[in-house]
PDB file of C-alpha atoms and ligand atoms in Angstrom:
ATOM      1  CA  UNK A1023      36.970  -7.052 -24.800  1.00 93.00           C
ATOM      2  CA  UNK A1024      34.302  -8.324 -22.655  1.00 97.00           C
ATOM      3  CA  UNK A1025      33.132  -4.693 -22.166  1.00 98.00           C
ATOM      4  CA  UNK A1026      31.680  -1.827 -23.999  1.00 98.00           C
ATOM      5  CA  UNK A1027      32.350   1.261 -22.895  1.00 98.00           C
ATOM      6  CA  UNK A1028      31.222   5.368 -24.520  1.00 98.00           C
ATOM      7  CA  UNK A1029      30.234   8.772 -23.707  1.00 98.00           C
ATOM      8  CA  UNK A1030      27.942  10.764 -25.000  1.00 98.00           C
ATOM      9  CA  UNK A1031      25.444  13.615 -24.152  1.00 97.00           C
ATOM     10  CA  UNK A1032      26.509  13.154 -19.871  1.00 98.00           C
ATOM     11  CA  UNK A1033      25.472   9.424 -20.458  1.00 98.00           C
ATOM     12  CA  UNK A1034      27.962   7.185 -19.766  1.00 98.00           C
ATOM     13  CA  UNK A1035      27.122   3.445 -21.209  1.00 98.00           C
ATOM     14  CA  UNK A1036      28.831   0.470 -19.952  1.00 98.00           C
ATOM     15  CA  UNK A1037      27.801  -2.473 -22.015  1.00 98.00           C
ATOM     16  CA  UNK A1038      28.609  -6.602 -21.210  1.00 98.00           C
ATOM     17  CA  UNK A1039      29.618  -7.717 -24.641  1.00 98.00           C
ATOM     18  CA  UNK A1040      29.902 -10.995 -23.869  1.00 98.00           C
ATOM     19  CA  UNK A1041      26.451 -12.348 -25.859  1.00 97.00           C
ATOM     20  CA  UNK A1042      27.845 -16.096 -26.832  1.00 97.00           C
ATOM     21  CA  UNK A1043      27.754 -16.853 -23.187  1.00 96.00           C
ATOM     22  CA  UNK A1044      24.998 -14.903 -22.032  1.00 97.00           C
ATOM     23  CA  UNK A1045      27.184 -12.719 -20.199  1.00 97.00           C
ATOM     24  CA  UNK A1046      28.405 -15.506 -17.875  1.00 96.00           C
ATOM     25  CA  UNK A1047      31.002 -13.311 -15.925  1.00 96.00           C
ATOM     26  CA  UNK A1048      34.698 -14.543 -16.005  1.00 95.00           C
ATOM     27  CA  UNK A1049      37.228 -12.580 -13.938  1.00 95.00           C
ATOM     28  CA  UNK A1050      38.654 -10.408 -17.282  1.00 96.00           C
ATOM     29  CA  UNK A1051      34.525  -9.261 -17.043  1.00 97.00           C
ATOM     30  CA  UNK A1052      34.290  -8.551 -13.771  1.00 97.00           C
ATOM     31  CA  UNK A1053      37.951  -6.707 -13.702  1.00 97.00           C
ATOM     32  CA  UNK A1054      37.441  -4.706 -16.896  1.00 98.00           C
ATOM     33  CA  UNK A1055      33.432  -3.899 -15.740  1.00 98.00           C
ATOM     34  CA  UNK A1056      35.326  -2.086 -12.567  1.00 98.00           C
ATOM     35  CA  UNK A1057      37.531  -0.048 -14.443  1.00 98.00           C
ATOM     36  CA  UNK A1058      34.453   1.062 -16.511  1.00 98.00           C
ATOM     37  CA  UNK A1059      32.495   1.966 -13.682  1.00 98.00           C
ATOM     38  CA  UNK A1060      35.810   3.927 -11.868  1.00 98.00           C
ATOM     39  CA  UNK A1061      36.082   5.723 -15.256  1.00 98.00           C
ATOM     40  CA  UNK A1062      32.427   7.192 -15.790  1.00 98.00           C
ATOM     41  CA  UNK A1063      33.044   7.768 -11.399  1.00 98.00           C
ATOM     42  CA  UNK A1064      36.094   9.922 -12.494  1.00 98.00           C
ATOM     43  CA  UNK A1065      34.768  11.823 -15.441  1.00 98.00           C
ATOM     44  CA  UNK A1066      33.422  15.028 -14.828  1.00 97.00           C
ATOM     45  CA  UNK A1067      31.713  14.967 -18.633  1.00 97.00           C
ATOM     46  CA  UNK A1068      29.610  12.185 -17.246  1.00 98.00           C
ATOM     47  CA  UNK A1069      26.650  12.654 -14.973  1.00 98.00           C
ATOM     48  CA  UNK A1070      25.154   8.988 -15.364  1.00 98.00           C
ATOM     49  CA  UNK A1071      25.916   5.947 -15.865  1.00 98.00           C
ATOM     50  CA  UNK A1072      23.728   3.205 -17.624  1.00 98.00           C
ATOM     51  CA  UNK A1073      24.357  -0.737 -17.250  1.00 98.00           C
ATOM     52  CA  UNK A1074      23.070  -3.128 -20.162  1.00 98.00           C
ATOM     53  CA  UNK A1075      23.575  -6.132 -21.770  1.00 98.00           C
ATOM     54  CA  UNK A1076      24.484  -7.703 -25.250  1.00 98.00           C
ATOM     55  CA  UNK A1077      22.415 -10.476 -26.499  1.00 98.00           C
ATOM     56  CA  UNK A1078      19.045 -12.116 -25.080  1.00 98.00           C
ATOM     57  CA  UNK A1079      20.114 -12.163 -21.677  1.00 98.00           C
ATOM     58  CA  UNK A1080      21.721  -9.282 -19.281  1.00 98.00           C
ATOM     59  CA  UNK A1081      23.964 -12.184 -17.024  1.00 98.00           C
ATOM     60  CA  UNK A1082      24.338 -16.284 -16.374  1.00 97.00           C
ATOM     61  CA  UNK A1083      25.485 -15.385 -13.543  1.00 95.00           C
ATOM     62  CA  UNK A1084      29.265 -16.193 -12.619  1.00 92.00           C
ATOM     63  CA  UNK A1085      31.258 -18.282 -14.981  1.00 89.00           C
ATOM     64  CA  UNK A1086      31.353 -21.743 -13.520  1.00 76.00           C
ATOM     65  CA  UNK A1087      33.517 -23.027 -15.826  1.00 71.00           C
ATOM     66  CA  UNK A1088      36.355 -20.872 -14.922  1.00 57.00           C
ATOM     67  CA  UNK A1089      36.684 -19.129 -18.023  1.00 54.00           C
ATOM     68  CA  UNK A1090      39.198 -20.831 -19.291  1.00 54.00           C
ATOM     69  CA  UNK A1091      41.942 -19.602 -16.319  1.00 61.00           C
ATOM     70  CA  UNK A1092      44.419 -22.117 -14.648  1.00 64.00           C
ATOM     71  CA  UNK A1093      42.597 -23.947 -12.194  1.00 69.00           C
ATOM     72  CA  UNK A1094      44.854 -24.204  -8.546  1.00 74.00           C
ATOM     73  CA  UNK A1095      46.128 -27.955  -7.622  1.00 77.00           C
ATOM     74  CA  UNK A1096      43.506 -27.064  -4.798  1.00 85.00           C
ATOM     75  CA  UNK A1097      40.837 -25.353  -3.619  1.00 90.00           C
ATOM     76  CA  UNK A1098      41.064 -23.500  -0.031  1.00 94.00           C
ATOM     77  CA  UNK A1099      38.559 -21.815   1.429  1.00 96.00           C
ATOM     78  CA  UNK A1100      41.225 -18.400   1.536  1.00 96.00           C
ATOM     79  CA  UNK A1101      41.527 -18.796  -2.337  1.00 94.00           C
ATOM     80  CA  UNK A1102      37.778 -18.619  -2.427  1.00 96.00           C
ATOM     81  CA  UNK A1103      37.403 -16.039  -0.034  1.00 97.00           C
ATOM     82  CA  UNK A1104      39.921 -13.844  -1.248  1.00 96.00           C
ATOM     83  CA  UNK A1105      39.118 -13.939  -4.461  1.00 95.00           C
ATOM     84  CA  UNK A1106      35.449 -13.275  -3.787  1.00 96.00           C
ATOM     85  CA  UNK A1107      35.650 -10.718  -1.324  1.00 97.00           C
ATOM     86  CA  UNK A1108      37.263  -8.786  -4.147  1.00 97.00           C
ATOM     87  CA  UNK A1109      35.128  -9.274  -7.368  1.00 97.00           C
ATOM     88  CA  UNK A1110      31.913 -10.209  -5.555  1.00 97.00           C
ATOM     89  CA  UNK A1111      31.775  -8.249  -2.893  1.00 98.00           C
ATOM     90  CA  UNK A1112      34.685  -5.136  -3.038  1.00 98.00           C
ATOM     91  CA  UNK A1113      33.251  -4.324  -6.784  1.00 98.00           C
ATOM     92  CA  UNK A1114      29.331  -4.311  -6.170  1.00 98.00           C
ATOM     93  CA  UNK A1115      29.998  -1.954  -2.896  1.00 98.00           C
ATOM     94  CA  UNK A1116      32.046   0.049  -4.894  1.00 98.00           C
ATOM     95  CA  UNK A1117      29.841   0.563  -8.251  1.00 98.00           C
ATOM     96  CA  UNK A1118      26.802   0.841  -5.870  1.00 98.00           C
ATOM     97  CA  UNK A1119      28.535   4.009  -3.770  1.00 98.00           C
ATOM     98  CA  UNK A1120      29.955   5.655  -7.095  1.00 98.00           C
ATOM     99  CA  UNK A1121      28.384   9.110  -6.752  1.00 98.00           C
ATOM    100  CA  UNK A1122      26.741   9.146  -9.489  1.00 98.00           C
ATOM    101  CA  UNK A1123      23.105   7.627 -10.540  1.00 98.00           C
ATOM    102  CA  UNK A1124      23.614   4.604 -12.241  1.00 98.00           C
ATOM    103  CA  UNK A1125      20.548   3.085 -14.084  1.00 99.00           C
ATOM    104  CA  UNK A1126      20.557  -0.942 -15.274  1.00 98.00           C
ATOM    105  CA  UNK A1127      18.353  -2.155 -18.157  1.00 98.00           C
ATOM    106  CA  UNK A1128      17.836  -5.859 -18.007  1.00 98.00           C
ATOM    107  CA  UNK A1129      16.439  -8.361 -20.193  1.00 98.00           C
ATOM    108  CA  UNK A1130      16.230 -12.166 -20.377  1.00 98.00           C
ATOM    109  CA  UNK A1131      17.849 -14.029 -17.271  1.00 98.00           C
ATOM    110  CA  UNK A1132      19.642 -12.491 -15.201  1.00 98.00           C
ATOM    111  CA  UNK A1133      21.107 -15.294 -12.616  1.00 97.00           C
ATOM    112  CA  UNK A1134      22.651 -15.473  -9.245  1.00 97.00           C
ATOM    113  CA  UNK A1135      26.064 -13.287 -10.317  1.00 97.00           C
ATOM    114  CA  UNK A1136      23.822 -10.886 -12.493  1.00 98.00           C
ATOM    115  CA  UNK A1137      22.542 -10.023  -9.222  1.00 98.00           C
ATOM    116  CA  UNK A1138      25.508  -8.380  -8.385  1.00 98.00           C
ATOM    117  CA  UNK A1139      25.931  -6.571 -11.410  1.00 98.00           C
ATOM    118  CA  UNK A1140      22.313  -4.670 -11.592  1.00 98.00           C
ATOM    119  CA  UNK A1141      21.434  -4.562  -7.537  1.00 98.00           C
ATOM    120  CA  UNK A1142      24.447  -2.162  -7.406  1.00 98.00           C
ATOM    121  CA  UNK A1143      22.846   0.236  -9.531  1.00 98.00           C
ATOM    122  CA  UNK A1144      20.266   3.067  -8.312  1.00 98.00           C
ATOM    123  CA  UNK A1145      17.434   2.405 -10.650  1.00 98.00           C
ATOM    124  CA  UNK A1146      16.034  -0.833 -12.741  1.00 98.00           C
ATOM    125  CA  UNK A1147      14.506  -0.990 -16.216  1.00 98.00           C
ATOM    126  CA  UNK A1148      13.187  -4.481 -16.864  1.00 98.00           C
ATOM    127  CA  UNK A1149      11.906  -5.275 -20.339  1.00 98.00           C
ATOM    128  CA  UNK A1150       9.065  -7.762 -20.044  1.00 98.00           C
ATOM    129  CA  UNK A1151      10.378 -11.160 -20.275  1.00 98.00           C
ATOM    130  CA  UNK A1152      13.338 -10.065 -17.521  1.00 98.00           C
ATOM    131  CA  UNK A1153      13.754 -13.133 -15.070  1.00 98.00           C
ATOM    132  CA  UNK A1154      16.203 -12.825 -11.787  1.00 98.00           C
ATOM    133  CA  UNK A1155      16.744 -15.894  -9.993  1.00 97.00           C
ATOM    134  CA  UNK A1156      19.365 -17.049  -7.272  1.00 97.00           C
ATOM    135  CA  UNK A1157      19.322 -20.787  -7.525  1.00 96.00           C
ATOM    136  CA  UNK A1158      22.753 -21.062  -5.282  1.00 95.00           C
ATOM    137  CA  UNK A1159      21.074 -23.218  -2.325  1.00 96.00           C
ATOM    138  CA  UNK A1160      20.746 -26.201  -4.896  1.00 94.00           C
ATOM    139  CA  UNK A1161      24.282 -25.910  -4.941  1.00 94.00           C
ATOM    140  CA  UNK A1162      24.044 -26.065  -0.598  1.00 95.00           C
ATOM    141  CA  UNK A1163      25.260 -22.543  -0.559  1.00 96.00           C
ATOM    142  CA  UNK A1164      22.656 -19.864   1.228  1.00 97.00           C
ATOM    143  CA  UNK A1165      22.454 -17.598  -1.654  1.00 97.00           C
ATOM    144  CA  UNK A1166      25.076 -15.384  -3.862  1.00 98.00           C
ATOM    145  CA  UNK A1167      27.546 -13.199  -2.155  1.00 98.00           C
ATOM    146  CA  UNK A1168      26.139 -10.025  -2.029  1.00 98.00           C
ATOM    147  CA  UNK A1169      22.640 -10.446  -0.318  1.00 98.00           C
ATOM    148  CA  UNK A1170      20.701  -7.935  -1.600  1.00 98.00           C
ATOM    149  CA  UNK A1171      18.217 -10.248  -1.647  1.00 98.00           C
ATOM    150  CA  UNK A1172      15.998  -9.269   1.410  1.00 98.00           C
ATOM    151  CA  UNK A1173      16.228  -5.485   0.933  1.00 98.00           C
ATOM    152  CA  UNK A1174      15.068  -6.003  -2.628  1.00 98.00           C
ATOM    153  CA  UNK A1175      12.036  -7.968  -2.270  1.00 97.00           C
ATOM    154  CA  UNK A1176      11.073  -7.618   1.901  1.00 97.00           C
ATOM    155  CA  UNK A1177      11.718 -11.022   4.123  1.00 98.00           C
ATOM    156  CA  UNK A1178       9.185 -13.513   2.749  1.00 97.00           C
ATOM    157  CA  UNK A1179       9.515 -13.249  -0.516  1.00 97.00           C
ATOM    158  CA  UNK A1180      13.208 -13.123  -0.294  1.00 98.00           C
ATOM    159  CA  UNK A1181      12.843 -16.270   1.557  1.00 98.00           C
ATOM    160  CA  UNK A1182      10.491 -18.063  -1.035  1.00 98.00           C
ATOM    161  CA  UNK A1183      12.757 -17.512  -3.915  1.00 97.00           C
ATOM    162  CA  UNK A1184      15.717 -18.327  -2.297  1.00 98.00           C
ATOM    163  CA  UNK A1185      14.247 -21.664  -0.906  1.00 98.00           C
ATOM    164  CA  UNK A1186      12.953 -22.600  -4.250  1.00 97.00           C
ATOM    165  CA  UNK A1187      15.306 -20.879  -6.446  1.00 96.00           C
ATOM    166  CA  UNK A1188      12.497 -19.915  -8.683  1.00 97.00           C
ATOM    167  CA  UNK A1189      12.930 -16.913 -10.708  1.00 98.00           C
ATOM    168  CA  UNK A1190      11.310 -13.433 -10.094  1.00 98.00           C
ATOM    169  CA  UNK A1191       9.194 -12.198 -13.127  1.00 98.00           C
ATOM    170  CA  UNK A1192      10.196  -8.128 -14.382  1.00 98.00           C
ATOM    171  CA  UNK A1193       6.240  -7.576 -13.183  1.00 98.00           C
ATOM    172  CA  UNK A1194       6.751  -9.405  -9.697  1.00 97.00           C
ATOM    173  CA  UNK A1195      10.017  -7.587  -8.901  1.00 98.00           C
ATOM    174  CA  UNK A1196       8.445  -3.841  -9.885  1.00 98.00           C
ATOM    175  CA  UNK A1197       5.699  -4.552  -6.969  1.00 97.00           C
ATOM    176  CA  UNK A1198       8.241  -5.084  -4.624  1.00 96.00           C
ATOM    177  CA  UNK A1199      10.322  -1.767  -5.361  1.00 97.00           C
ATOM    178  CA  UNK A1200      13.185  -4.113  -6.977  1.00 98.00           C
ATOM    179  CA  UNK A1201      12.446  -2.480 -10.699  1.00 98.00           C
ATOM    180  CA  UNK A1202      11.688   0.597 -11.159  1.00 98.00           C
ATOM    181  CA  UNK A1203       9.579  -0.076 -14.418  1.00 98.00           C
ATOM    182  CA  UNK A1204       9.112  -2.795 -16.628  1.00 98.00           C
ATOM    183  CA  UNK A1205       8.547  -2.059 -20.480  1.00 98.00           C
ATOM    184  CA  UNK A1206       8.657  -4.185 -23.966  1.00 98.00           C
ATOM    185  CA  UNK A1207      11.809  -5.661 -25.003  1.00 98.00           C
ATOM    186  CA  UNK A1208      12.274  -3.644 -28.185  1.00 98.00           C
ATOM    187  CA  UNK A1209      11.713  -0.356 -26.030  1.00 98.00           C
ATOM    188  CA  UNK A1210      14.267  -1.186 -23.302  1.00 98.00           C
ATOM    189  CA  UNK A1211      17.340   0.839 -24.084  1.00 98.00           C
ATOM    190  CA  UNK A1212      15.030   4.325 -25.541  1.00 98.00           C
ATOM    191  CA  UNK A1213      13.467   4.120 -22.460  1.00 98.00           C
ATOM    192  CA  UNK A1214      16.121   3.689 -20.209  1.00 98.00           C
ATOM    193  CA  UNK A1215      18.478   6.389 -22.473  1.00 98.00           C
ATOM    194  CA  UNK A1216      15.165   8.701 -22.020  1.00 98.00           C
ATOM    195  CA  UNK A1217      15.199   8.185 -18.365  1.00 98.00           C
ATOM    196  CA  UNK A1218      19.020   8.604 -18.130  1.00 98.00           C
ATOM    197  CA  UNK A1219      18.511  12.044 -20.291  1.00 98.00           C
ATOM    198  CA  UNK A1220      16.112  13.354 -17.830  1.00 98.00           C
ATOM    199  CA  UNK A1221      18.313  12.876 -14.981  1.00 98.00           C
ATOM    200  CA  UNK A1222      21.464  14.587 -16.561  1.00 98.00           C
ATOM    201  CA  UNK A1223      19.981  17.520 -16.713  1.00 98.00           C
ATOM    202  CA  UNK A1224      20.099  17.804 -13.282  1.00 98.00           C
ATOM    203  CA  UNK A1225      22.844  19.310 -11.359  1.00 97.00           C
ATOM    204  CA  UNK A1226      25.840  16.943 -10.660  1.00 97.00           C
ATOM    205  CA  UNK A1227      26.205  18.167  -6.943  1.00 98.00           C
ATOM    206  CA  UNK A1228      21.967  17.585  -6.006  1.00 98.00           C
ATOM    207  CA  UNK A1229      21.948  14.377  -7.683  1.00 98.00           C
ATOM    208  CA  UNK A1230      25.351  13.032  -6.065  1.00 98.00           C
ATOM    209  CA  UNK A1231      24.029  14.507  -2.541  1.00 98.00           C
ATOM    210  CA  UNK A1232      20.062  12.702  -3.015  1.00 98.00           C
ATOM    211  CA  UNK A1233      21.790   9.155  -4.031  1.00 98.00           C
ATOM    212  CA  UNK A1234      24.101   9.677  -0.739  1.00 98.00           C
ATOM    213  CA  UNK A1235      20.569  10.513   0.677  1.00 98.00           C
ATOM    214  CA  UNK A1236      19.474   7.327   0.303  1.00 98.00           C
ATOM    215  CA  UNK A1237      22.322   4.945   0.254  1.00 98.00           C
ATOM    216  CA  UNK A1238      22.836   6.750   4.085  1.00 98.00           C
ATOM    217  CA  UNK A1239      19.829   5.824   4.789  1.00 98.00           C
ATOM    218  CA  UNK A1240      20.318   2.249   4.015  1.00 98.00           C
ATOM    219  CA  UNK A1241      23.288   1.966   5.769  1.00 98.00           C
ATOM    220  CA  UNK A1242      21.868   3.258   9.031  1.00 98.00           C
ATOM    221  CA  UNK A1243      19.243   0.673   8.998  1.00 98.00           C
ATOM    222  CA  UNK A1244      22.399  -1.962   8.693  1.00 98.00           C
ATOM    223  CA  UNK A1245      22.578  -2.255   4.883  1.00 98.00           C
ATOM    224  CA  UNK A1246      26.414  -2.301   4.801  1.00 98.00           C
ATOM    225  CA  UNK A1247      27.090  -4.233   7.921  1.00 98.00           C
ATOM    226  CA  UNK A1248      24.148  -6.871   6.814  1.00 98.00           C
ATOM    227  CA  UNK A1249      26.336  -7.020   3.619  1.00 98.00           C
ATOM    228  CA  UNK A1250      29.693  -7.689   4.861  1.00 98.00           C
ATOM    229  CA  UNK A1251      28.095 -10.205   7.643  1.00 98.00           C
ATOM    230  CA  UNK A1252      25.975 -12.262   5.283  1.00 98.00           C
ATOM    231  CA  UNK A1253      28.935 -12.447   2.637  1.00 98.00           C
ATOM    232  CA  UNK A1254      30.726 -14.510   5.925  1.00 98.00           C
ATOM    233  CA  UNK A1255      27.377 -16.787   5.876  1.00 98.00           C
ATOM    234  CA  UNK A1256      28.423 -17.537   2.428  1.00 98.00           C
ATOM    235  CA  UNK A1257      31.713 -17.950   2.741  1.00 98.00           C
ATOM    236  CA  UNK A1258      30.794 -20.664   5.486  1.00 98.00           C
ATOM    237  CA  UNK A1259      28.435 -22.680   2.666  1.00 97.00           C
ATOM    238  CA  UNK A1260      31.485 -22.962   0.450  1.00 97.00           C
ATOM    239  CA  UNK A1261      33.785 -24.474   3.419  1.00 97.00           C
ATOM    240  CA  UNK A1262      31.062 -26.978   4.228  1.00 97.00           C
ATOM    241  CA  UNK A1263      30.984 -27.942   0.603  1.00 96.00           C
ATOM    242  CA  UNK A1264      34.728 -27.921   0.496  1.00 95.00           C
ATOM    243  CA  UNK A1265      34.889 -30.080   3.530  1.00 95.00           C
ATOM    244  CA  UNK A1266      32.351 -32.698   1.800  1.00 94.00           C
ATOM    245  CA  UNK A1267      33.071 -32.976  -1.749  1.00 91.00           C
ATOM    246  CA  UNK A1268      36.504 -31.014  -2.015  1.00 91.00           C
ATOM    247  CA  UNK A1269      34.730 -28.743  -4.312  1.00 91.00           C
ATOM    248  CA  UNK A1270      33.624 -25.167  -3.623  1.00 93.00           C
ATOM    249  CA  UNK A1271      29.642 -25.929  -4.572  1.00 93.00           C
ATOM    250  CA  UNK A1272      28.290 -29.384  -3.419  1.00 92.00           C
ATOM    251  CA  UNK A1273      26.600 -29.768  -7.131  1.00 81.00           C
ATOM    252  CA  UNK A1274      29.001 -30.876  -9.800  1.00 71.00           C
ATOM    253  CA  UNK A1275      29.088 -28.683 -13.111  1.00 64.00           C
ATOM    254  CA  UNK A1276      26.887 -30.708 -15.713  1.00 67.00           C
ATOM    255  CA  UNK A1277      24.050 -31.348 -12.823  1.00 71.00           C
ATOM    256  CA  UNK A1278      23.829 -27.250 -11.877  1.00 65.00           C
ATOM    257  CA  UNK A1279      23.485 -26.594 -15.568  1.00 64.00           C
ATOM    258  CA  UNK A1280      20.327 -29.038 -16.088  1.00 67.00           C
ATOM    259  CA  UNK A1281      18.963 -27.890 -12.644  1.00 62.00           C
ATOM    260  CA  UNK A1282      19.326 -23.861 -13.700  1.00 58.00           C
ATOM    261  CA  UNK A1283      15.952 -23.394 -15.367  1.00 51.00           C
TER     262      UNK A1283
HETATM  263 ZN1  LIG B 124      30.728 -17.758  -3.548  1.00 60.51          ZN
END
């Protein structure tokens, strides 16, 4: 079980449990994180829903060394896609239009595929020594699939970090709006429980009608199309690297893991 999942007091809490490996997210992860985030969408004894993290850090990111699955005679640039679409794409849409506010607590590095795990969510508590970071274009792709990247942090410094790959400080991302508030490491899950307390007392209905306020909003000013199109840009960064090396990334295993700082 790579996931935690309980209910208590209108809080639901989804936990990654996978702390030996820093939350790197295999498929099982990703597929059994959905199903916990349908089931706190489908329970009407749960009026939000927190995401956190086991360990030191909330997510490595995607598991690059397959997680132990078969690995295909070859690679094709449909397998990738199809398989992307679907866990990196489909299931941060989905968990970020559940109609219900979802709050993620994050602490240590979060990297590249942890994007996609706590951008989905409606608010951010960072503890102090919180770190996000896509380092992707080392690996000649234009940053992970779901670019939430320039929404998050405003066109330059979107830009910067993505060009350098260097990692966001908790402080840095709550000036841009990316965090909502950014507290000591041993206070990060009573404050976020306190915050998720205040907002279940509020009626289901207003709070599912202000998050499709917002997330409206968004969407008018291109937010969903800008998704789907910039997940294509991607797509085209893997079938360049595909068409030079035969391998999805143009940086071999051993070399992204000495480059990820
Ligand atoms: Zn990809």
């Amino acid at each position: 079980m790579y996931i935690l999942y309980e209910v208590a007091d209108r809080i639901a809490t989804i936990t990654l449990n996978r702390p030996d490996a820093a939350n790197a997210q295999n498929a099982a992860l990703l597929d059994e994180l959905d199903t916990a985030w349908v089931r706190a969408g489908d329970d009407p004894d749960v009026s939000v829903i927190v995401l956190r993290a086991e360990g030191k850090h909330f997510s490595a990111g995607h598991d690059m060394t397959g997680g132990g699955g078969p690995v295909p005679d070859k690679i094709t640039l449909d397998l990738i896609y199809t398989t992307e679409s679907r866990r990196y794409l489909e299931y941060s849409m989905r968990w970020r239009n559940i109609p219900k506010p979802s709050i993620a607590a994050v602490q240590g590095r979060c990297i590249a595929g942890g994007l996609l795990l706590c951008w989905p969510c409606d608010l951010i508590i960072a503890s102090e020594d919180a770190k996000f970071s896509d380092p992707v274009v080392m690996m000649g792709i234009g940053g992970v699939e779901y670019h939430g990247h320039t929404w998050e942090l405003g066109p330059r410094k979107a830009k910067e970090i993505l060009f350098t790959g260097r990692p966001v400080t908790a402080e840095e991302a709550e000036k841009t709006g990316m965090v909502n508030k950014v507290v000591p490491r041993d206070q990060l899950d009573t404050e976020t429980r306190a915050l998720a307390e205040q907002i279940a007392k509020m009626p289901p209905f207003g709070l599912r009608q202000a998050k499709r306020a917002v997330n409206q909003t968004l969407d008018i000013q291109g937010f969903y199309a800008a998704i789907q199109s910039v997940f294509d840009v991607h797509q085209t960064g893997h079938g360049n690297a595909l068409s030079v090396g035969g391998w999805p990334v143009l940086m071999k295993l051993d070399e992204m893991k000495q480059n990820i700082k």
